[in-house]
Amino acid sequence: DTAVSQTPKYLVTQMGNDKSIKCEQNLGHDTMYWYKQDSKKFLKIMFSYNNKELIINETVPNRFSPKSPDKAHLNLHINSLELGDSAVYFCASSRLAGSYEQYFGPGTRLTVT
Amino acid sequence: SQQGEEDPQALSIQEGENATMNCSYKTSINNLQWYRQNSGRGLVHLILIRSNEREKHSGRLRVTLDTSKKSSSLLITASRAADTASYFCATYNNDMRFGAGTRLTVKP
């Protein structure tokens, strides 16, 4: 009965590789998000999707691309990985876009070597 | 850019004591939310307070909001070892902005 799930939980890869992180929510929510949490625990929003439309796109490198095949999924694809991409990435969802509480996945720890 | 800033960065107390964490922010907000993050886990929503509210309670949690001072506080009463976690405030105004969190340690 997991609400927001992410795979994989851990991802270790070399610089220059391309990788994807998957996210699924079974809450019936309309909006999903991707966050990056750095080593100092700062949590920064990267993207959000509402009904398959990108509604927030922070100034992240275009090597990062969100892909939403349907309302329940928002995957994060990263091209040409760099050392600075190492972080924990969290997926989240909310009932609607806006000021509603968000439900977070368990996170994916990405390590780029 | 970050919006909320939590204070203190770290707090260590004994079980049974109260824990108070503060959050300051810079711009106007629609609401402010508090989240808890256990080590190695995702964030869990605790409480939401709207900009026209001054105080909210949820179990052992009490949140206050002072929009004139652009600050909020989270009080956890009668703390337990299981309350050990990082606590984040998040402000909403067009999008959600999180602070860096307060690391709370409750010693048994």
PDB file of N, CA, C and O in Angstrom, chain A residues 59-99:
ATOM      1  N   THR A  59      15.702  26.426 -12.417  1.00  0.00           N
ATOM      2  CA  THR A  59      16.880  26.572 -13.283  1.00  0.00           C
ATOM      3  C   THR A  59      17.822  25.396 -13.111  1.00  0.00           C
ATOM      4  O   THR A  59      18.934  25.544 -12.598  1.00  0.00           O
ATOM      5  N   VAL A  60      17.339  24.238 -13.494  1.00  0.00           N
ATOM      6  CA  VAL A  60      18.202  23.063 -13.459  1.00  0.00           C
ATOM      7  C   VAL A  60      18.803  22.850 -14.842  1.00  0.00           C
ATOM      8  O   VAL A  60      18.227  23.278 -15.843  1.00  0.00           O
ATOM      9  N   PRO A  61      19.937  22.199 -14.925  1.00  0.00           N
ATOM     10  CA  PRO A  61      20.549  21.955 -16.245  1.00  0.00           C
ATOM     11  C   PRO A  61      19.622  21.149 -17.143  1.00  0.00           C
ATOM     12  O   PRO A  61      18.852  20.311 -16.671  1.00  0.00           O
ATOM     13  N   ASN A  62      19.694  21.405 -18.435  1.00  0.00           N
ATOM     14  CA  ASN A  62      18.813  20.678 -19.351  1.00  0.00           C
ATOM     15  C   ASN A  62      19.246  19.229 -19.526  1.00  0.00           C
ATOM     16  O   ASN A  62      18.629  18.483 -20.311  1.00  0.00           O
ATOM     17  N   ARG A  63      20.282  18.813 -18.806  1.00  0.00           N
ATOM     18  CA  ARG A  63      20.633  17.398 -18.772  1.00  0.00           C
ATOM     19  C   ARG A  63      19.575  16.606 -17.998  1.00  0.00           C
ATOM     20  O   ARG A  63      19.496  15.388 -18.115  1.00  0.00           O
ATOM     21  N   PHE A  64      18.818  17.320 -17.196  1.00  0.00           N
ATOM     22  CA  PHE A  64      17.736  16.696 -16.435  1.00  0.00           C
ATOM     23  C   PHE A  64      16.424  16.873 -17.198  1.00  0.00           C
ATOM     24  O   PHE A  64      16.069  17.995 -17.566  1.00  0.00           O
ATOM     25  N   SER A  65      15.725  15.774 -17.399  1.00  0.00           N
ATOM     26  CA  SER A  65      14.450  15.866 -18.103  1.00  0.00           C
ATOM     27  C   SER A  65      13.411  14.985 -17.417  1.00  0.00           C
ATOM     28  O   SER A  65      13.616  13.772 -17.283  1.00  0.00           O
ATOM     29  N   PRO A  66      12.307  15.578 -16.995  1.00  0.00           N
ATOM     30  CA  PRO A  66      11.226  14.786 -16.409  1.00  0.00           C
ATOM     31  C   PRO A  66      10.353  14.202 -17.515  1.00  0.00           C
ATOM     32  O   PRO A  66      10.132  14.857 -18.536  1.00  0.00           O
ATOM     33  N   LYS A  67       9.874  12.990 -17.267  1.00  0.00           N
ATOM     34  CA  LYS A  67       8.997  12.360 -18.244  1.00  0.00           C
ATOM     35  C   LYS A  67       7.814  11.747 -17.511  1.00  0.00           C
ATOM     36  O   LYS A  67       7.989  10.958 -16.586  1.00  0.00           O
ATOM     37  N   SER A  68       6.621  12.092 -17.938  1.00  0.00           N
ATOM     38  CA  SER A  68       5.416  11.610 -17.274  1.00  0.00           C
ATOM     39  C   SER A  68       4.549  10.846 -18.257  1.00  0.00           C
ATOM     40  O   SER A  68       3.773  11.458 -19.002  1.00  0.00           O
ATOM     41  N   PRO A  69       4.618   9.517 -18.255  1.00  0.00           N
ATOM     42  CA  PRO A  69       3.793   8.735 -19.180  1.00  0.00           C
ATOM     43  C   PRO A  69       2.307   8.778 -18.830  1.00  0.00           C
ATOM     44  O   PRO A  69       1.466   8.609 -19.718  1.00  0.00           O
ATOM     45  N   ASP A  70       2.005   8.987 -17.568  1.00  0.00           N
ATOM     46  CA  ASP A  70       0.614   9.123 -17.135  1.00  0.00           C
ATOM     47  C   ASP A  70       0.593   9.843 -15.794  1.00  0.00           C
ATOM     48  O   ASP A  70       1.638  10.142 -15.225  1.00  0.00           O
ATOM     49  N   LYS A  71      -0.617  10.093 -15.286  1.00  0.00           N
ATOM     50  CA  LYS A  71      -0.751  10.919 -14.080  1.00  0.00           C
ATOM     51  C   LYS A  71      -0.080  10.289 -12.860  1.00  0.00           C
ATOM     52  O   LYS A  71       0.288  10.979 -11.932  1.00  0.00           O
ATOM     53  N   ALA A  72       0.080   8.979 -12.864  1.00  0.00           N
ATOM     54  CA  ALA A  72       0.621   8.293 -11.687  1.00  0.00           C
ATOM     55  C   ALA A  72       2.133   8.159 -11.707  1.00  0.00           C
ATOM     56  O   ALA A  72       2.721   7.691 -10.734  1.00  0.00           O
ATOM     57  N   HIS A  73       2.763   8.541 -12.782  1.00  0.00           N
ATOM     58  CA  HIS A  73       4.216   8.348 -12.920  1.00  0.00           C
ATOM     59  C   HIS A  73       4.911   9.635 -13.337  1.00  0.00           C
ATOM     60  O   HIS A  73       4.415  10.370 -14.199  1.00  0.00           O
ATOM     61  N   LEU A  74       6.054   9.874 -12.701  1.00  0.00           N
ATOM     62  CA  LEU A  74       6.926  10.974 -13.138  1.00  0.00           C
ATOM     63  C   LEU A  74       8.355  10.483 -12.986  1.00  0.00           C
ATOM     64  O   LEU A  74       8.870  10.367 -11.874  1.00  0.00           O
ATOM     65  N   ASN A  75       8.991  10.197 -14.109  1.00  0.00           N
ATOM     66  CA  ASN A  75      10.352   9.696 -14.103  1.00  0.00           C
ATOM     67  C   ASN A  75      11.324  10.834 -14.354  1.00  0.00           C
ATOM     68  O   ASN A  75      10.990  11.843 -14.975  1.00  0.00           O
ATOM     69  N   LEU A  76      12.531  10.660 -13.847  1.00  0.00           N
ATOM     70  CA  LEU A  76      13.573  11.679 -14.002  1.00  0.00           C
ATOM     71  C   LEU A  76      14.724  11.070 -14.772  1.00  0.00           C
ATOM     72  O   LEU A  76      15.312  10.090 -14.323  1.00  0.00           O
ATOM     73  N   HIS A  77      15.024  11.640 -15.920  1.00  0.00           N
ATOM     74  CA  HIS A  77      16.138  11.151 -16.731  1.00  0.00           C
ATOM     75  C   HIS A  77      17.272  12.162 -16.670  1.00  0.00           C
ATOM     76  O   HIS A  77      17.032  13.369 -16.804  1.00  0.00           O
ATOM     77  N   ILE A  78      18.476  11.648 -16.474  1.00  0.00           N
ATOM     78  CA  ILE A  78      19.640  12.521 -16.367  1.00  0.00           C
ATOM     79  C   ILE A  78      20.680  12.094 -17.392  1.00  0.00           C
ATOM     80  O   ILE A  78      21.115  10.926 -17.394  1.00  0.00           O
ATOM     81  N   ASN A  79      21.072  13.014 -18.234  1.00  0.00           N
ATOM     82  CA  ASN A  79      22.110  12.744 -19.236  1.00  0.00           C
ATOM     83  C   ASN A  79      23.468  13.239 -18.751  1.00  0.00           C
ATOM     84  O   ASN A  79      23.569  14.192 -17.970  1.00  0.00           O
ATOM     85  N   SER A  80      24.506  12.599 -19.260  1.00  0.00           N
ATOM     86  CA  SER A  80      25.890  13.064 -19.027  1.00  0.00           C
ATOM     87  C   SER A  80      26.123  13.425 -17.563  1.00  0.00           C
ATOM     88  O   SER A  80      26.467  14.573 -17.229  1.00  0.00           O
ATOM     89  N   LEU A  81      25.961  12.470 -16.695  1.00  0.00           N
ATOM     90  CA  LEU A  81      26.058  12.719 -15.257  1.00  0.00           C
ATOM     91  C   LEU A  81      27.386  13.352 -14.863  1.00  0.00           C
ATOM     92  O   LEU A  81      28.443  13.018 -15.414  1.00  0.00           O
ATOM     93  N   GLU A  82      27.312  14.280 -13.904  1.00  0.00           N
ATOM     94  CA  GLU A  82      28.484  14.973 -13.374  1.00  0.00           C
ATOM     95  C   GLU A  82      28.608  14.695 -11.879  1.00  0.00           C
ATOM     96  O   GLU A  82      27.639  14.324 -11.226  1.00  0.00           O
ATOM     97  N   LEU A  83      29.829  14.935 -11.348  1.00  0.00           N
ATOM     98  CA  LEU A  83      30.065  14.694  -9.918  1.00  0.00           C
ATOM     99  C   LEU A  83      29.066  15.483  -9.054  1.00  0.00           C
ATOM    100  O   LEU A  83      28.579  14.985  -8.035  1.00  0.00           O
ATOM    101  N   GLY A  84      28.772  16.703  -9.486  1.00  0.00           N
ATOM    102  CA  GLY A  84      27.879  17.563  -8.711  1.00  0.00           C
ATOM    103  C   GLY A  84      26.429  17.113  -8.690  1.00  0.00           C
ATOM    104  O   GLY A  84      25.608  17.661  -7.949  1.00  0.00           O
ATOM    105  N   ASP A  85      26.115  16.112  -9.478  1.00  0.00           N
ATOM    106  CA  ASP A  85      24.752  15.578  -9.469  1.00  0.00           C
ATOM    107  C   ASP A  85      24.523  14.629  -8.301  1.00  0.00           C
ATOM    108  O   ASP A  85      23.381  14.242  -8.027  1.00  0.00           O
ATOM    109  N   SER A  86      25.606  14.252  -7.625  1.00  0.00           N
ATOM    110  CA  SER A  86      25.469  13.353  -6.475  1.00  0.00           C
ATOM    111  C   SER A  86      24.605  14.008  -5.408  1.00  0.00           C
ATOM    112  O   SER A  86      24.894  15.123  -4.959  1.00  0.00           O
ATOM    113  N   ALA A  87      23.560  13.344  -5.019  1.00  0.00           N
ATOM    114  CA  ALA A  87      22.591  13.891  -4.054  1.00  0.00           C
ATOM    115  C   ALA A  87      21.521  12.837  -3.827  1.00  0.00           C
ATOM    116  O   ALA A  87      21.564  11.745  -4.411  1.00  0.00           O
ATOM    117  N   VAL A  88      20.575  13.192  -2.975  1.00  0.00           N
ATOM    118  CA  VAL A  88      19.389  12.350  -2.820  1.00  0.00           C
ATOM    119  C   VAL A  88      18.240  13.029  -3.561  1.00  0.00           C
ATOM    120  O   VAL A  88      17.980  14.215  -3.352  1.00  0.00           O
ATOM    121  N   TYR A  89      17.581  12.287  -4.412  1.00  0.00           N
ATOM    122  CA  TYR A  89      16.481  12.827  -5.211  1.00  0.00           C
ATOM    123  C   TYR A  89      15.170  12.254  -4.676  1.00  0.00           C
ATOM    124  O   TYR A  89      15.008  11.051  -4.512  1.00  0.00           O
ATOM    125  N   PHE A  90      14.241  13.161  -4.406  1.00  0.00           N
ATOM    126  CA  PHE A  90      12.943  12.768  -3.866  1.00  0.00           C
ATOM    127  C   PHE A  90      11.837  13.097  -4.860  1.00  0.00           C
ATOM    128  O   PHE A  90      11.785  14.184  -5.433  1.00  0.00           O
ATOM    129  N   CYS A  91      10.948  12.151  -5.001  1.00  0.00           N
ATOM    130  CA  CYS A  91       9.716  12.360  -5.739  1.00  0.00           C
ATOM    131  C   CYS A  91       8.615  12.659  -4.718  1.00  0.00           C
ATOM    132  O   CYS A  91       8.670  12.160  -3.580  1.00  0.00           O
ATOM    133  N   ALA A  92       7.654  13.468  -5.093  1.00  0.00           N
ATOM    134  CA  ALA A  92       6.543  13.788  -4.200  1.00  0.00           C
ATOM    135  C   ALA A  92       5.283  14.000  -5.035  1.00  0.00           C
ATOM    136  O   ALA A  92       5.359  14.201  -6.257  1.00  0.00           O
ATOM    137  N   SER A  93       4.158  13.955  -4.379  1.00  0.00           N
ATOM    138  CA  SER A  93       2.899  14.234  -5.080  1.00  0.00           C
ATOM    139  C   SER A  93       1.976  15.012  -4.158  1.00  0.00           C
ATOM    140  O   SER A  93       2.124  15.004  -2.930  1.00  0.00           O
ATOM    141  N   SER A  94       1.017  15.697  -4.757  1.00  0.00           N
ATOM    142  CA  SER A  94      -0.012  16.399  -3.989  1.00  0.00           C
ATOM    143  C   SER A  94      -1.331  16.290  -4.736  1.00  0.00           C
ATOM    144  O   SER A  94      -1.356  16.072  -5.952  1.00  0.00           O
ATOM    145  N   ARG A  95      -2.418  16.452  -3.971  1.00  0.00           N
ATOM    146  CA  ARG A  95      -3.739  16.237  -4.554  1.00  0.00           C
ATOM    147  C   ARG A  95      -3.965  17.121  -5.775  1.00  0.00           C
ATOM    148  O   ARG A  95      -4.468  16.675  -6.808  1.00  0.00           O
ATOM    149  N   LEU A  96      -3.617  18.368  -5.621  1.00  0.00           N
ATOM    150  CA  LEU A  96      -3.751  19.328  -6.712  1.00  0.00           C
ATOM    151  C   LEU A  96      -2.502  20.186  -6.740  1.00  0.00           C
ATOM    152  O   LEU A  96      -1.727  20.189  -5.786  1.00  0.00           O
ATOM    153  N   ALA A  97      -2.297  20.912  -7.787  1.00  0.00           N
ATOM    154  CA  ALA A  97      -1.205  21.877  -7.823  1.00  0.00           C
ATOM    155  C   ALA A  97      -1.525  22.987  -6.839  1.00  0.00           C
ATOM    156  O   ALA A  97      -2.686  23.338  -6.639  1.00  0.00           O
ATOM    157  N   GLY A  98      -0.496  23.532  -6.236  1.00  0.00           N
ATOM    158  CA  GLY A  98      -0.726  24.640  -5.331  1.00  0.00           C
ATOM    159  C   GLY A  98      -0.235  24.359  -3.938  1.00  0.00           C
ATOM    160  O   GLY A  98       0.763  23.676  -3.737  1.00  0.00           O
ATOM    161  N   SER A  99      -0.974  24.826  -2.968  1.00  0.00           N
ATOM    162  CA  SER A  99      -0.473  24.883  -1.607  1.00  0.00           C
ATOM    163  C   SER A  99      -0.815  23.666  -0.769  1.00  0.00           C
ATOM    164  O   SER A  99      -0.756  23.726   0.448  1.00  0.00           O
TER     165      SER A  99
END
